[in-house]
PDB file of C-alpha atoms in Angstrom:
ATOM      1  CA  ILE A   1      14.446  -2.270  12.568  1.00  0.00           C
ATOM      2  CA  ILE A   2      15.248   1.284  13.761  1.00  0.00           C
ATOM      3  CA  PHE A   3      12.066   2.705  12.107  1.00  0.00           C
ATOM      4  CA  THR A   4       9.958  -0.216  13.747  1.00  0.00           C
ATOM      5  CA  LEU A   5      11.512   0.417  17.263  1.00  0.00           C
ATOM      6  CA  ILE A   6      10.841   4.113  16.899  1.00  0.00           C
ATOM      7  CA  THR A   7       7.172   4.201  15.610  1.00  0.00           C
ATOM      8  CA  GLN A   8       6.257   1.334  18.101  1.00  0.00           C
ATOM      9  CA  ASN A   9       7.327   3.536  20.950  1.00  0.00           C
ATOM     10  CA  VAL A  10       5.915   6.831  19.626  1.00  0.00           C
ATOM     11  CA  PHE A  11       2.871   5.656  17.607  1.00  0.00           C
ATOM     12  CA  GLU A  12       2.495   2.066  19.099  1.00  0.00           C
ATOM     13  CA  SER A  13       2.722   0.754  15.414  1.00  0.00           C
ATOM     14  CA  SER A  14       5.648  -1.316  14.299  1.00  0.00           C
ATOM     15  CA  GLY A  15       3.753  -1.723  11.063  1.00  0.00           C
ATOM     16  CA  LEU A  16       4.159   1.804  10.397  1.00  0.00           C
ATOM     17  CA  GLY A  17       7.863   1.711  10.736  1.00  0.00           C
ATOM     18  CA  ALA A  18       8.169  -1.304   8.592  1.00  0.00           C
ATOM     19  CA  PHE A  19       6.075   0.485   6.079  1.00  0.00           C
ATOM     20  CA  ILE A  20       8.347   3.554   6.141  1.00  0.00           C
ATOM     21  CA  ALA A  21      11.521   1.407   6.135  1.00  0.00           C
ATOM     22  CA  GLY A  22      10.321  -0.302   3.114  1.00  0.00           C
ATOM     23  CA  LEU A  23       9.506   2.943   1.534  1.00  0.00           C
ATOM     24  CA  LEU A  24      12.916   4.245   1.942  1.00  0.00           C
ATOM     25  CA  ILE A  25      14.527   1.152   0.587  1.00  0.00           C
ATOM     26  CA  SER A  26      12.435   0.977  -2.361  1.00  0.00           C
ATOM     27  CA  LYS A  27      12.974   4.909  -2.887  1.00  0.00           C
ATOM     28  CA  SER A  28      16.719   4.868  -2.390  1.00  0.00           C
ATOM     29  CA  GLN A  29      18.655   7.421  -4.266  1.00  0.00           C
ATOM     30  CA  SER A  30      21.774   5.116  -4.506  1.00  0.00           C
ATOM     31  CA  LEU A  31      20.552   3.496  -7.642  1.00  0.00           C
ATOM     32  CA  SER A  32      19.993   6.815  -9.399  1.00  0.00           C
ATOM     33  CA  THR A  33      23.310   8.309  -8.552  1.00  0.00           C
ATOM     34  CA  MET A  34      24.891   5.068  -9.844  1.00  0.00           C
ATOM     35  CA  ASP A  35      23.463   5.234 -13.228  1.00  0.00           C
ATOM     36  CA  ARG A  36      26.809   6.278 -14.715  1.00  0.00           C
ATOM     37  CA  ASP A  37      28.596   3.128 -13.500  1.00  0.00           C
ATOM     38  CA  SER A  38      26.370   0.180 -14.607  1.00  0.00           C
ATOM     39  CA  LYS A  39      28.505  -2.461 -12.763  1.00  0.00           C
ATOM     40  CA  ALA A  40      27.957  -0.862  -9.342  1.00  0.00           C
ATOM     41  CA  ALA A  41      24.353  -0.462 -10.081  1.00  0.00           C
ATOM     42  CA  SER A  42      23.890  -3.949 -11.110  1.00  0.00           C
ATOM     43  CA  ALA A  43      25.837  -5.227  -8.098  1.00  0.00           C
ATOM     44  CA  LEU A  44      23.609  -2.998  -5.862  1.00  0.00           C
ATOM     45  CA  LYS A  45      20.383  -4.278  -7.491  1.00  0.00           C
ATOM     46  CA  HIS A  46      21.849  -8.029  -7.077  1.00  0.00           C
ATOM     47  CA  ASN A  47      22.605  -7.506  -3.571  1.00  0.00           C
ATOM     48  CA  TRP A  48      19.306  -6.075  -2.615  1.00  0.00           C
ATOM     49  CA  GLU A  49      17.242  -8.478  -4.595  1.00  0.00           C
ATOM     50  CA  PRO A  50      17.188 -11.191  -1.911  1.00  0.00           C
ATOM     51  CA  ILE A  51      16.054  -8.699   0.798  1.00  0.00           C
ATOM     52  CA  THR A  52      13.138  -7.259  -1.265  1.00  0.00           C
ATOM     53  CA  ASN A  53      12.012 -10.905  -2.269  1.00  0.00           C
ATOM     54  CA  MET A  54      12.071 -11.840   1.481  1.00  0.00           C
ATOM     55  CA  PHE A  55       9.999  -8.889   2.456  1.00  0.00           C
ATOM     56  CA  SER A  56       7.582  -9.467  -0.465  1.00  0.00           C
ATOM     57  CA  VAL A  57       7.050 -13.009   0.718  1.00  0.00           C
ATOM     58  CA  LEU A  58       6.668 -12.190   4.233  1.00  0.00           C
ATOM     59  CA  PHE A  59       4.168  -9.397   3.416  1.00  0.00           C
ATOM     60  CA  PHE A  60       1.978 -11.762   1.208  1.00  0.00           C
ATOM     61  CA  ALA A  61       2.151 -14.546   3.552  1.00  0.00           C
ATOM     62  CA  SER A  62       1.062 -12.396   6.512  1.00  0.00           C
ATOM     63  CA  ILE A  63      -1.921 -10.981   4.454  1.00  0.00           C
ATOM     64  CA  GLY A  64      -2.839 -14.385   3.322  1.00  0.00           C
ATOM     65  CA  MET A  65      -2.900 -15.464   7.005  1.00  0.00           C
ATOM     66  CA  LEU A  66      -5.383 -12.496   7.645  1.00  0.00           C
ATOM     67  CA  ILE A  67      -7.894 -13.197   5.220  1.00  0.00           C
ATOM     68  CA  ASN A  68     -10.683 -15.578   6.032  1.00  0.00           C
ATOM     69  CA  PRO A  69     -11.728 -17.392   2.760  1.00  0.00           C
ATOM     70  CA  VAL A  70     -15.208 -18.424   4.122  1.00  0.00           C
ATOM     71  CA  PHE A  71     -16.009 -14.950   4.981  1.00  0.00           C
ATOM     72  CA  LEU A  72     -14.971 -13.641   1.763  1.00  0.00           C
ATOM     73  CA  TRP A  73     -17.025 -16.154  -0.159  1.00  0.00           C
ATOM     74  CA  THR A  74     -20.212 -15.611   1.952  1.00  0.00           C
ATOM     75  CA  ASN A  75     -19.922 -11.909   1.453  1.00  0.00           C
ATOM     76  CA  CYS A  76     -18.379 -11.588  -1.911  1.00  0.00           C
ATOM     77  CA  TYR A  77     -20.972  -9.131  -3.255  1.00  0.00           C
ATOM     78  CA  GLN A  78     -20.390  -6.711  -0.399  1.00  0.00           C
ATOM     79  CA  ILE A  79     -16.733  -7.005  -0.827  1.00  0.00           C
ATOM     80  CA  VAL A  80     -16.604  -6.359  -4.606  1.00  0.00           C
ATOM     81  CA  THR A  81     -19.028  -3.512  -3.918  1.00  0.00           C
ATOM     82  CA  LEU A  82     -16.592  -1.970  -1.223  1.00  0.00           C
ATOM     83  CA  ALA A  83     -13.672  -2.360  -3.549  1.00  0.00           C
ATOM     84  CA  PHE A  84     -15.464  -0.634  -6.402  1.00  0.00           C
ATOM     85  CA  VAL A  85     -16.645   2.273  -4.074  1.00  0.00           C
ATOM     86  CA  ILE A  86     -13.138   2.836  -2.585  1.00  0.00           C
ATOM     87  CA  GLY A  87     -11.867   2.677  -6.108  1.00  0.00           C
ATOM     88  CA  THR A  88     -14.208   5.276  -7.594  1.00  0.00           C
ATOM     89  CA  ALA A  89     -13.756   7.443  -4.618  1.00  0.00           C
ATOM     90  CA  LYS A  90     -10.170   7.450  -4.851  1.00  0.00           C
ATOM     91  CA  PHE A  91     -10.179   7.898  -8.695  1.00  0.00           C
ATOM     92  CA  ILE A  92     -12.367  10.994  -8.383  1.00  0.00           C
ATOM     93  CA  THR A  93     -10.111  12.364  -5.638  1.00  0.00           C
ATOM     94  CA  ILE A  94      -7.026  11.879  -7.466  1.00  0.00           C
ATOM     95  CA  PHE A  95      -8.467  13.107 -10.767  1.00  0.00           C
ATOM     96  CA  VAL A  96      -9.793  16.363  -9.250  1.00  0.00           C
ATOM     97  CA  THR A  97      -6.787  16.981  -7.332  1.00  0.00           C
ATOM     98  CA  ASP A  98      -4.561  16.517 -10.071  1.00  0.00           C
ATOM     99  CA  TYR A  99      -6.697  18.136 -12.635  1.00  0.00           C
ATOM    100  CA  ILE A 100      -7.136  21.309 -10.582  1.00  0.00           C
ATOM    101  CA  PHE A 101      -4.303  21.924  -8.350  1.00  0.00           C
ATOM    102  CA  LEU A 102      -1.222  19.930  -9.914  1.00  0.00           C
ATOM    103  CA  GLN A 103      -1.414  19.997 -13.713  1.00  0.00           C
ATOM    104  CA  HIS A 104      -3.341  23.111 -14.261  1.00  0.00           C
ATOM    105  CA  GLY A 105      -5.970  21.610 -16.369  1.00  0.00           C
ATOM    106  CA  ASN A 106      -4.147  18.895 -18.204  1.00  0.00           C
ATOM    107  CA  HIS A 107      -6.878  16.338 -18.692  1.00  0.00           C
ATOM    108  CA  ASN A 108      -4.738  13.317 -20.048  1.00  0.00           C
ATOM    109  CA  ILE A 109      -2.189  13.655 -17.170  1.00  0.00           C
ATOM    110  CA  ALA A 110      -4.921  13.560 -14.834  1.00  0.00           C
ATOM    111  CA  LEU A 111      -6.782  10.785 -16.172  1.00  0.00           C
ATOM    112  CA  ASN A 112      -3.604   8.640 -16.646  1.00  0.00           C
ATOM    113  CA  LEU A 113      -2.470   9.245 -13.047  1.00  0.00           C
ATOM    114  CA  SER A 114      -6.002   8.574 -11.287  1.00  0.00           C
ATOM    115  CA  SER A 115      -6.460   5.490 -13.515  1.00  0.00           C
ATOM    116  CA  ALA A 116      -3.071   4.161 -12.284  1.00  0.00           C
ATOM    117  CA  LEU A 117      -3.226   5.076  -8.595  1.00  0.00           C
ATOM    118  CA  CYS A 118      -7.007   4.515  -7.886  1.00  0.00           C
ATOM    119  CA  LEU A 119      -6.531   0.846  -6.731  1.00  0.00           C
ATOM    120  CA  TYR A 120      -3.245   1.152  -5.312  1.00  0.00           C
ATOM    121  CA  GLY A 121      -2.994   1.079  -1.405  1.00  0.00           C
ATOM    122  CA  GLU A 122      -1.160  -1.736   0.704  1.00  0.00           C
ATOM    123  CA  PHE A 123      -1.102   0.687   3.725  1.00  0.00           C
ATOM    124  CA  ALA A 124      -4.852  -0.028   4.120  1.00  0.00           C
ATOM    125  CA  PHE A 125      -3.916  -3.172   5.683  1.00  0.00           C
ATOM    126  CA  VAL A 126      -2.126  -1.465   8.374  1.00  0.00           C
ATOM    127  CA  LEU A 127      -4.885   0.993   8.892  1.00  0.00           C
ATOM    128  CA  SER A 128      -7.563  -1.483   9.020  1.00  0.00           C
ATOM    129  CA  SER A 129      -5.456  -3.528  11.644  1.00  0.00           C
ATOM    130  CA  HIS A 130      -5.087  -0.467  13.930  1.00  0.00           C
ATOM    131  CA  ALA A 131      -8.728   0.419  13.416  1.00  0.00           C
ATOM    132  CA  TYR A 132      -9.774  -2.957  14.409  1.00  0.00           C
ATOM    133  CA  LEU A 133      -7.200  -3.040  17.490  1.00  0.00           C
ATOM    134  CA  ASP A 134      -8.652   0.441  18.614  1.00  0.00           C
ATOM    135  CA  HIS A 135     -12.201  -1.163  18.449  1.00  0.00           C
ATOM    136  CA  LEU A 136     -13.210   1.496  15.811  1.00  0.00           C
ATOM    137  CA  ILE A 137     -14.295  -1.373  13.618  1.00  0.00           C
ATOM    138  CA  THR A 138     -15.829  -4.814  14.069  1.00  0.00           C
ATOM    139  CA  ILE A 139     -14.092  -7.822  12.960  1.00  0.00           C
ATOM    140  CA  SER A 140     -16.433  -8.402  10.028  1.00  0.00           C
ATOM    141  CA  GLN A 141     -15.667  -4.871   8.785  1.00  0.00           C
ATOM    142  CA  HIS A 142     -11.983  -5.377   9.381  1.00  0.00           C
ATOM    143  CA  THR A 143     -12.154  -8.741   7.173  1.00  0.00           C
ATOM    144  CA  ALA A 144     -14.202  -7.103   4.627  1.00  0.00           C
ATOM    145  CA  LEU A 145     -11.840  -4.128   4.266  1.00  0.00           C
ATOM    146  CA  LEU A 146      -8.962  -6.739   4.015  1.00  0.00           C
ATOM    147  CA  GLY A 147     -10.650  -8.584   1.242  1.00  0.00           C
ATOM    148  CA  ALA A 148     -11.540  -5.430  -0.633  1.00  0.00           C
ATOM    149  CA  THR A 149      -7.852  -4.273  -0.382  1.00  0.00           C
ATOM    150  CA  ALA A 150      -6.561  -7.479  -1.564  1.00  0.00           C
ATOM    151  CA  LEU A 151      -9.084  -7.630  -4.332  1.00  0.00           C
ATOM    152  CA  SER A 152      -8.053  -4.131  -5.760  1.00  0.00           C
TER     153      SER A 152
END
């Protein structure tokens, strides 16, 4: 809630604060420091599980309410093409960045990493919503981006 309030006041984006809070919870170091004591780690996982399930349900329900199935069906070819173009561009960008800058020419690691990450991007829902609210894209472009992101 604190991150949501801060980002709402600074960036006018409560979605960004919720995303950052979820990222911090999912990457919490408390589980890795408790690996020695399996009972404590198990108890912590058990206590966090209902909270993560609640946020997962809330996330997917809110995305489901944003998607217009009639628009998706009538524009299915454009949405599949958009998802393919975005996925291909992300694959090439991640592959080149990892191959050249991070792994110093290790082809296998760059290929595995770019394959795993090319269609991963829930934050696109937040970016698309803000672009629509700021009148940078139209409602049809916003719905197409939502559909392509949900497809990926």
